[in-house]
Amino acid sequence: MVTGDLFGAEVSGPDLAQLESLRQQLHHHAHQYYVLDQPEIPDAEYDRLFRELQAIEQAHPELITPDSPTQRVGGKPLAQFASVRHAVPMLSIRTETDTEASGAENFDARVRRELELDEADPPVEYVAEPKFDGLALNLRYEHGVFVQATTRGDGETGEDVTQNIRTIGQVPLRISGGVPDVLEVRGEVYMRRDDFETLNNRQREKGEKTFVNPRNAAAGAVRQLDPAIAAQRPLSFYAYGVGEVLPSKAGSVLPDTQYGLLKQLESWGFPLSALVTIAQGAPELIAYHIRIGQQRDTLPFDIDGVVYKVNALALQKRLGFVTREPRWAVAHKYPAQEQQTRMIGIDVQVGRTGKLTPVARLAPVFVGGVTVTNATLHNLFELRRKRVRVGDTVIVRRAGDVIPEVVGVVPTPHPHYVPNFHMPPTCPICGSAVVREKGEINHRCSGGLFCAAQRKQAILHYAQRRALDVEGLGEKLVDQLVDTQVIRTLPDLYRLGLSGLAALDRMAEKSAQNVLDAIEKSKHTTLPRFLFGLGIRHVGEATAKELARHFGKLDAIMEASPEALLQVNDVGPIVAQSIHIFFAQEHNREVVEQLRSCGVSWEEGDAAAAAPQLLAGQTFVITGSLPNLSRDEARDMIEAAGGKVAGSVSKKTSYVVAGAEAGSKLDKAQALGVTVIDEAHLLALLKGPE
Ligand code: IVH
């Protein structure tokens, strides 16, 4: 702190070095977290640094700069976006619509012809990149500071969306190290598939409008006039080129290849896709098209093709442009992920939890690389909001391993919509009443395990790879086993005999034996797998792991009160209640007991179980470096014993665990009178009374 004696009073001025150090640290950690996905510090520590910076800036608003990490959100809603003329036009690329190998061959042949190469000349070197399915964006940096983001618009003029783009953690606000005076980075802003699903599920739960696809959701977020709303829409970014570049006086020179350029951008902190690669000649382009095509479904984001670019910038210059398209680049497409088709009917499917899902029956359509005949309509309300009617032409989307869905009606929904589909009053499978609880979006069958559909789903859920992993126990077999009443409950699975199985349709003795072997093998499992396999509502894989880690033993979980369950990481009141209710039901306990007596077993941990609740209800803050334990280890141990670890000290903090070089948290603890302990004391607490 710089302090000065002014008229006899002590006035503290801002510590500029501290301010700069905080900003640098935050820039560094944002890059580790958002771009590299390798955080070096806990979130709470990041928050602490952030708040420290915020506090200094609040006291001295004149020191706030546009590239400060605190300025990512905070702009006011706009009435409209300003237009910006691009310094260098944003062009589009020629598209090879033919999805076969010839797309790459044609391009390579054209490039070779233009460059007057003959057969004896070596292959042309290309860069092969994914064609991200988002929106093109121009990011302008002046003297290393992010000053403006613009959309492509018509290629000549775009819109100033700086406020919204600032909220994207992956976009650096400041770059350094031989950066040109003016640098425009071009790339694609997009929404990851998982972020898109989460966003849509959230919208669905709230009964609000869902987005058609990640691209539309991203476009909506980028063009959102209120940056506070934009900040809640999770966007990502990949760099693929540059726009205007004005070198610095110091003479910074950019690399002379497309690949070198991308690597340089990466080293300045821009996200670069790991799928970008160098390819020699047409054969390697074709191989790339095929390889990325095979990976397409499992990528975390949508792509609609790949892009090939001549690597040497000198050759790019020689090739030049035709009208608005460069001769040195081409986009090579994949089959579209959205198609139109006629909806010929709506079926109702019953899920594991009894949820009724309207499913569109479609005229077969080739979409996202497969032929689709069914697509989900999610729920009655979504179907109505989209104004879908049987007989309509609809848009079907299939992307990644997500189940195909109907995303809209073509051309426009009916102005006077009269639905021609209604939820059945009784379950189409078991005839039990269909109910919809107050405030719930979904209709459910009230039949529980009496309902064959729910039983089938429960068995499939139990047998899936990530649960008990019974290989070969697929949908068709489960259908038969349940329909013929060979299996009524989960434990029946372990009472199956060879003759019973082999008697089923098409079940040869050999494959029956394979299934029996797989069932036998599944008996040796782990507690998290078993817990997940039980299909308790709201208990996914991650929660099952946390429960197992926290309690160690199944019995402890079965007996846990909702309060005790709440102590588990990431378990909130709804999940705690759901687990408690599940194990409170006699028939569920019975199923568990029978499975155990059929030989299903796992190793029970007891580290956590030995002292499950020793620190329940206590909140710890860890600060400084401890002599033996890392902070993560200390946190794990506290959490395993039922305690909570917080990032900042408050009156509610039970203990501050302080190590060497403990900073402001220690001061705060002392100021608030919170008990401060050392590592040895913590270990003693974990051990419990002698
Ligand atoms: S390069 C002059 N590379 O495709 C070449 N574009 O029609 C400028 N796109 O609007 C574009 N992935 O939004 C390039 N790896 C990639 C791309 C890519 C997606 C989009 C971009 C542009 C459109 C080109």
Short mmCIF file of C-alpha atoms and ligand atoms in Angstrom, two decimals, residues 89-95 128-137 152 186-189 215 238-242 258 262 273 276 303-309 316 321 324-331, ligand 1:
data_model
loop_
_atom_site.label_atom_id
_atom_site.label_comp_id
_atom_site.label_asym_id
_atom_site.label_seq_id
_atom_site.Cartn_x
_atom_site.Cartn_y
_atom_site.Cartn_z
CA PRO A 89 -13.53 -8.03 -45.88
CA MET A 90 -14.69 -11.26 -44.30
CA LEU A 91 -15.05 -13.63 -47.20
CA SER A 92 -16.76 -16.95 -47.48
CA ILE A 93 -15.31 -20.17 -48.84
CA ARG A 94 -16.35 -22.20 -51.79
CA THR A 95 -18.17 -25.35 -50.73
CA ALA A 128 -6.92 -29.26 -42.83
CA GLU A 129 -9.31 -27.83 -40.24
CA PRO A 130 -12.77 -28.63 -38.98
CA LYS A 131 -15.53 -26.43 -40.36
CA PHE A 132 -17.06 -25.25 -37.12
CA ASP A 133 -20.80 -24.75 -37.23
CA GLY A 134 -21.11 -21.41 -35.48
CA LEU A 135 -20.68 -17.79 -36.42
CA ALA A 136 -17.66 -16.03 -37.88
CA LEU A 137 -16.22 -13.39 -35.61
CA ARG A 152 -19.35 -11.07 -40.30
CA ARG A 186 -10.79 -14.39 -37.02
CA GLY A 187 -12.53 -17.47 -35.90
CA GLU A 188 -15.78 -19.12 -35.01
CA VAL A 189 -17.88 -18.53 -31.95
CA ARG A 215 -25.62 -22.59 -33.90
CA TYR A 238 -11.82 -21.29 -32.06
CA ALA A 239 -9.38 -19.18 -34.07
CA TYR A 240 -8.83 -20.00 -37.75
CA GLY A 241 -7.21 -16.95 -39.33
CA VAL A 242 -6.42 -13.25 -39.24
CA GLN A 258 -1.35 -20.82 -42.27
CA LEU A 262 -2.48 -20.66 -36.12
CA SER A 273 -8.71 -26.87 -32.31
CA VAL A 276 -6.12 -28.87 -37.10
CA ILE A 303 -19.13 -29.33 -37.46
CA ASP A 304 -20.68 -29.29 -40.89
CA GLY A 305 -17.57 -30.25 -42.82
CA VAL A 306 -13.83 -29.72 -42.98
CA VAL A 307 -11.87 -26.87 -44.55
CA TYR A 308 -8.72 -27.27 -46.63
CA LYS A 309 -6.35 -24.33 -47.00
CA GLN A 316 -2.26 -18.28 -51.22
CA PHE A 321 -9.64 -14.85 -55.25
CA ARG A 324 -15.70 -13.27 -53.07
CA GLU A 325 -14.05 -16.62 -52.53
CA PRO A 326 -10.38 -17.49 -52.16
CA ARG A 327 -8.98 -20.02 -54.63
CA TRP A 328 -6.71 -21.37 -51.88
CA ALA A 329 -9.45 -22.71 -49.61
CA VAL A 330 -12.45 -24.95 -49.87
CA ALA A 331 -15.04 -26.37 -47.49
S1 IVH B 1 -11.80 -19.70 -43.19
C1 IVH B 1 -11.32 -16.74 -46.56
N1 IVH B 1 -11.88 -21.75 -41.58
O1 IVH B 1 -17.22 -20.96 -42.71
C2 IVH B 1 -11.64 -17.87 -45.67
N2 IVH B 1 -13.92 -20.62 -42.06
O2 IVH B 1 -17.78 -19.79 -45.69
C3 IVH B 1 -12.38 -17.42 -44.49
N3 IVH B 1 -15.87 -21.55 -40.88
O3 IVH B 1 -18.13 -17.68 -42.38
C4 IVH B 1 -12.96 -18.49 -43.66
N4 IVH B 1 -14.78 -23.13 -39.81
O4 IVH B 1 -17.74 -18.86 -40.25
C5 IVH B 1 -12.59 -20.80 -42.20
N5 IVH B 1 -11.80 -23.59 -40.14
C6 IVH B 1 -12.50 -22.62 -40.75
C7 IVH B 1 -13.88 -22.47 -40.56
C8 IVH B 1 -14.57 -21.46 -41.24
C9 IVH B 1 -15.96 -22.56 -40.00
C10 IVH B 1 -17.00 -20.74 -41.35
C11 IVH B 1 -16.80 -19.26 -41.19
C12 IVH B 1 -17.14 -18.63 -42.50
C13 IVH B 1 -17.62 -19.77 -43.33
C14 IVH B 1 -16.90 -19.68 -44.66
#
